[in-house]
Coordinates of C-alpha atoms in Angstrom, one line a residue:
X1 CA -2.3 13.5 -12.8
X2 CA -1.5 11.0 -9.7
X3 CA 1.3 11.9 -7.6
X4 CA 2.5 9.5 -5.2
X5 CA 5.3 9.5 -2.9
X6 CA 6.6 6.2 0.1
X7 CA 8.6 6.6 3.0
X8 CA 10.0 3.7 5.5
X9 CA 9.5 5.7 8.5
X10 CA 10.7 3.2 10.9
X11 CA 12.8 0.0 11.2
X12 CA 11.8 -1.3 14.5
X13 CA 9.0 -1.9 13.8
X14 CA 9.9 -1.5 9.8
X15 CA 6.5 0.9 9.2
X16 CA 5.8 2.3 5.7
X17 CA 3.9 5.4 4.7
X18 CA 2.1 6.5 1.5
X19 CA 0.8 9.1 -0.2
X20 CA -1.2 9.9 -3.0
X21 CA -3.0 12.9 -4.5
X22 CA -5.1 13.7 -7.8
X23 CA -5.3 17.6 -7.3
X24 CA -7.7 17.7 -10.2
X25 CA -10.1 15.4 -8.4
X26 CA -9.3 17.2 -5.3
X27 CA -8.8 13.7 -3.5
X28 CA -5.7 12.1 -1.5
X29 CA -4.8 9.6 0.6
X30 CA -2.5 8.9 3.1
X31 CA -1.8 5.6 4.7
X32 CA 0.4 4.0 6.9
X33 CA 1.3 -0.2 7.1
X34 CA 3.4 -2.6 9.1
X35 CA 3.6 -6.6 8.0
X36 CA 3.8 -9.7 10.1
X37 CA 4.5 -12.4 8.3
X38 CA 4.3 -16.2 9.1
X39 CA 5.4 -19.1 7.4
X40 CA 2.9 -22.0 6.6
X41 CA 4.7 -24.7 4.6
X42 CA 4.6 -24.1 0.9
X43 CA 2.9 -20.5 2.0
X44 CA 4.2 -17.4 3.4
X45 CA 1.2 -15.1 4.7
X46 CA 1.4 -11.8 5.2
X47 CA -1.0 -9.5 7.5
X48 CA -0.9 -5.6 6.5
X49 CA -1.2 -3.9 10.0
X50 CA -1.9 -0.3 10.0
X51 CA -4.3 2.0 7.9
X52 CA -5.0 5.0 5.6
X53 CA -7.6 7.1 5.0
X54 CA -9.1 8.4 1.7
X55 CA -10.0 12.2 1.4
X56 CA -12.5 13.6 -1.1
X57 CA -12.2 17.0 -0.6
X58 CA -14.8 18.5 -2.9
X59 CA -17.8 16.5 -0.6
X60 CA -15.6 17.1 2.8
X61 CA -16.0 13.2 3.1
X62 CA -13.3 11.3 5.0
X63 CA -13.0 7.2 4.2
X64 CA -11.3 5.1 6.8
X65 CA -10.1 2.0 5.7
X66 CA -8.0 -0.9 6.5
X67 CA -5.6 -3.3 4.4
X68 CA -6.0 -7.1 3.3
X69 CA -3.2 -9.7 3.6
X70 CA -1.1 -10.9 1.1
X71 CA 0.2 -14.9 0.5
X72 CA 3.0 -15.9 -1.6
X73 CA 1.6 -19.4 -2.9
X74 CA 3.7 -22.4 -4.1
X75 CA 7.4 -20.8 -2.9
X76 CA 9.3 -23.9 -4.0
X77 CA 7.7 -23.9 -7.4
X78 CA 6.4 -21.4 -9.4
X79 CA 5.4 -18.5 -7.0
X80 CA 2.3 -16.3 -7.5
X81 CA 0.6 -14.1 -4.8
X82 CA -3.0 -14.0 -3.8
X83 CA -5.2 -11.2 -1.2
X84 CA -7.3 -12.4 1.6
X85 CA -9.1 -11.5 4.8
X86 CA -11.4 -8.6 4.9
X87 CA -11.2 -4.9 4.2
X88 CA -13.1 -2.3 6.5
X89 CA -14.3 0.7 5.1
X90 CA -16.0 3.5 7.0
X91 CA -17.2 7.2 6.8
X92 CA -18.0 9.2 10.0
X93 CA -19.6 12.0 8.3
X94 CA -22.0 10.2 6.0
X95 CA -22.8 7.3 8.4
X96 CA -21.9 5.0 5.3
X97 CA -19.5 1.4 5.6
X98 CA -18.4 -1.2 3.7
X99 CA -16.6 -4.7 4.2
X100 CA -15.0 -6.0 1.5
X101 CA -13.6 -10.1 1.6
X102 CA -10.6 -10.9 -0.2
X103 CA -11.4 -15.1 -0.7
X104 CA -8.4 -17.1 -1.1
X105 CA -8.3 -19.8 -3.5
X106 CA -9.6 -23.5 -2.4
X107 CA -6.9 -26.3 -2.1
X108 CA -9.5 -27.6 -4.9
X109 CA -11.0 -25.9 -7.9
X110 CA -12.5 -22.8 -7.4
X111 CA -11.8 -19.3 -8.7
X112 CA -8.2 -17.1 -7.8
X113 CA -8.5 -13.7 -6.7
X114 CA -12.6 -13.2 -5.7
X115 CA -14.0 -10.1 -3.9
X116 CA -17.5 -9.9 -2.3
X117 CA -18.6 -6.6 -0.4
X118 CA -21.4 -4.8 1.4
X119 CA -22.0 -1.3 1.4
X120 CA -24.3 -0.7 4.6
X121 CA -26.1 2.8 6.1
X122 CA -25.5 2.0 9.4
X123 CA -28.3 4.4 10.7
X124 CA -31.6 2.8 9.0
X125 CA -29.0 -0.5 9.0
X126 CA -29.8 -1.2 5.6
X127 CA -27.4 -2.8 2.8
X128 CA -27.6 -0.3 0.1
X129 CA -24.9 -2.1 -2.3
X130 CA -23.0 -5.7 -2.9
X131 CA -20.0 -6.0 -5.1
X132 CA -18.8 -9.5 -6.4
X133 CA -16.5 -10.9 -9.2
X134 CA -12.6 -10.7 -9.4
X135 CA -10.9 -7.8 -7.7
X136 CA -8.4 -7.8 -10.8
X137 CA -11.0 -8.5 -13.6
X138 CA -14.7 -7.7 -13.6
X139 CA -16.7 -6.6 -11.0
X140 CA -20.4 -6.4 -10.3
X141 CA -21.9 -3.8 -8.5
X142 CA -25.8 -4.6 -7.4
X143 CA -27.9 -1.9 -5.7
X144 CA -30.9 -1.8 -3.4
X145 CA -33.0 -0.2 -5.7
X146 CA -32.6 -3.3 -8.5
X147 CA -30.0 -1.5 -10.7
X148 CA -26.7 -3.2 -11.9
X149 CA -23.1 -1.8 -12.8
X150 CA -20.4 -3.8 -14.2
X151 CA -16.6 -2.7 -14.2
X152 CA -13.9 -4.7 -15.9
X153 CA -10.6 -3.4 -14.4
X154 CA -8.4 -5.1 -16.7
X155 CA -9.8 -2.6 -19.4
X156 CA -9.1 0.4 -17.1
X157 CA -6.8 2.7 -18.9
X158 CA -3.1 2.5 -17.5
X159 CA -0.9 5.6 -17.4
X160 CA 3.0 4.9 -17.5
X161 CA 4.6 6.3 -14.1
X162 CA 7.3 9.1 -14.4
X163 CA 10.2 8.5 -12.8
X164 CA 13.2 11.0 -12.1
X165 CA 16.5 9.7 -13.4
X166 CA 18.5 7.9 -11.2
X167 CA 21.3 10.6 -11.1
X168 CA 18.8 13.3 -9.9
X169 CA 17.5 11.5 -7.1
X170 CA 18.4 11.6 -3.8
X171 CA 21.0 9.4 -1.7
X172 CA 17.9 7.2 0.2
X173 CA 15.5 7.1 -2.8
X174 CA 15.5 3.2 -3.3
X175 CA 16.2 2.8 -7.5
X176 CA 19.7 5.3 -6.2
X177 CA 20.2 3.6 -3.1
X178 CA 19.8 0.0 -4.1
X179 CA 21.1 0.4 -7.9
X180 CA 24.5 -1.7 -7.8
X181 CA 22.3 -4.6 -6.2
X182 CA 19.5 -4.4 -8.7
X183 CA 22.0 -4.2 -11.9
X184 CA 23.7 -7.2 -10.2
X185 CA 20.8 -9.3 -10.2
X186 CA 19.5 -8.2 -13.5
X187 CA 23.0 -9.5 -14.8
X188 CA 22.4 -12.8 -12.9
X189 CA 25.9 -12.2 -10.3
X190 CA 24.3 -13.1 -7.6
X191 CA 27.8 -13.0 -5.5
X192 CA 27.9 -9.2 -6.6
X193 CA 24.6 -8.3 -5.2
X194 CA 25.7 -10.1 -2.2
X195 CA 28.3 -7.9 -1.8
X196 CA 27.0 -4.7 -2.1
X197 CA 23.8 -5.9 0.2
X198 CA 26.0 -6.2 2.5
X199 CA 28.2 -3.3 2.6
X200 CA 24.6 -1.0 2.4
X201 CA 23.2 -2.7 5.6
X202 CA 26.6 -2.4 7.2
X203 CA 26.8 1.6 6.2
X204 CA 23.3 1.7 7.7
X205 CA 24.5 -0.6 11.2
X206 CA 26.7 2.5 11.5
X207 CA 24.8 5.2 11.1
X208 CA 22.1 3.6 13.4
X209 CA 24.9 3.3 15.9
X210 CA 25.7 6.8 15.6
X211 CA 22.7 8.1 15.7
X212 CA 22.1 5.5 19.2
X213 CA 25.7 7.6 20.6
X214 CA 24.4 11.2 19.9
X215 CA 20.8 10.4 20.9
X216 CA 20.2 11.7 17.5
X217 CA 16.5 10.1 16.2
X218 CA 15.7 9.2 12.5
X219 CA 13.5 12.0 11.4
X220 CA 11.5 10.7 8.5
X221 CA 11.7 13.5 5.2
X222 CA 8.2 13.3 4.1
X223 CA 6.2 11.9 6.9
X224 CA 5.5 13.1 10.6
X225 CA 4.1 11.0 13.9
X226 CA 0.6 11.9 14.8
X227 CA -1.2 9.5 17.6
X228 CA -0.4 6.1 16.7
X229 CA -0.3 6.9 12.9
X230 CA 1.6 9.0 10.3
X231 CA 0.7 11.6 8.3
X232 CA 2.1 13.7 5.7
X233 CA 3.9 16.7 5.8
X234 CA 2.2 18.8 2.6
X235 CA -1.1 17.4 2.0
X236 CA -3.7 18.5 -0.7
X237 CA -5.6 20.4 1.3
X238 CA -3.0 22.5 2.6
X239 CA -2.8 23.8 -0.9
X240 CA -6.3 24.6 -2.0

């Protein structure tokens, strides 16, 4: 079983963290991101700034890694969303690294949504492993030794997430908090959903502003500040 929790942990900047744990795999991770986003005509790019880090507990292994950006293509038309830039992946303790390139689509032809990597042992500084095909379909794994793997991640079983009812969730969790707007907009009342947008971000206006008057600072509920990152409060391996 996968348990995953999110937290907005800060406005200014707006930072969001993650969590996720598989306690029978005895692995988590924990990340932390920040967007930038720039407009570039019929595009709107968006760089993922921040990182998280994958622990496998069982090998004592700690993964580093960093987050590719995201563009919304064709936002006048039929919008779809693409990954690109590169992925850095690193492991202190093993001396192993990894870059993985997200390649945008061409203006002409070519193929959507295409991965290459390298998996590198930086002391003999020898590539041990490459990776190519479609980060969303199949991938090719090629190692130094001659052999070949093949994963198709469309056929990857899916497991359905579980949700806790709106009614039992609390008053920040986003289906509660955001649940007039989202029924509004499902029901196509766009003035509706305009409305109660509005009165959330003005209830938050004032809570910000007294918080500002008591010197009172948001404490995030799931996530805590450590160094220029986030981490989580009850991690795995707390518990083992």
């Amino acid at each position: 079983m996968l348990m995953f929790v999110a937290e907005q942990v800060s406005h200014h900047p707006p930072v969001s963290c993650f969590y996720c744990e598989c306690k029978e795999k005895k692995m988590c991770v924990n990340a932390h991101v920040w967007t930038k986003s720039k407009f570039m005509g019929m595009s709107i790019g968006v760089s993922m700034v921040g990182e998280g880090v994958l622990y496998l507990l069982e090998h004592e292994e700690e993964y580093v890694f960093t987050l590719p950006s995201a563009y919304a293509r064709s936002i006048l038309t039929i919008p779809w969303v693409e990954l690109g830039g590169k992925v850095n992946i690193n492991c202190a303790r093993t001396g192993y690294s990894a870059t993985v390139t997200f390649h945008t689509k061409p203006f002409y032809g070519g193929k959507v949504h295409r991965v290459t990597a390298e998996v590198k042992h930086n002391p003999t500084n020898t590539i041990v492993c490459k990776a190519q095909g479609e980060w969303n379909g199949t991938l090719e794994f090629t190692y130094s030794n001659g052999e070949t793997k093949v994963i198709d991640t469309s056929k990857l079983p899916v497991t359905k997430k579980k949700i806790r009812p709106i009614a039992k969730q609390g008053p920040l969790e986003s289906r509660h908090l955001w649940q007039h707007v989202t029924n509004s907009l499902k029901e196509g009342n766009i003035d509706a959903a305009t409305e109660h947008k509005h009165h959330l971000e003005e209830r938050q206006r004032a809570e910000e502003r007294q918080r500002a008057a008591l010197t009172t600072p948001w404490k995030p509920k799931y996530f805590a500040k450590e160094g220029d990152g986030w981490q989580y409060l009850n991690p795995l391996w707390k518990s083992l």
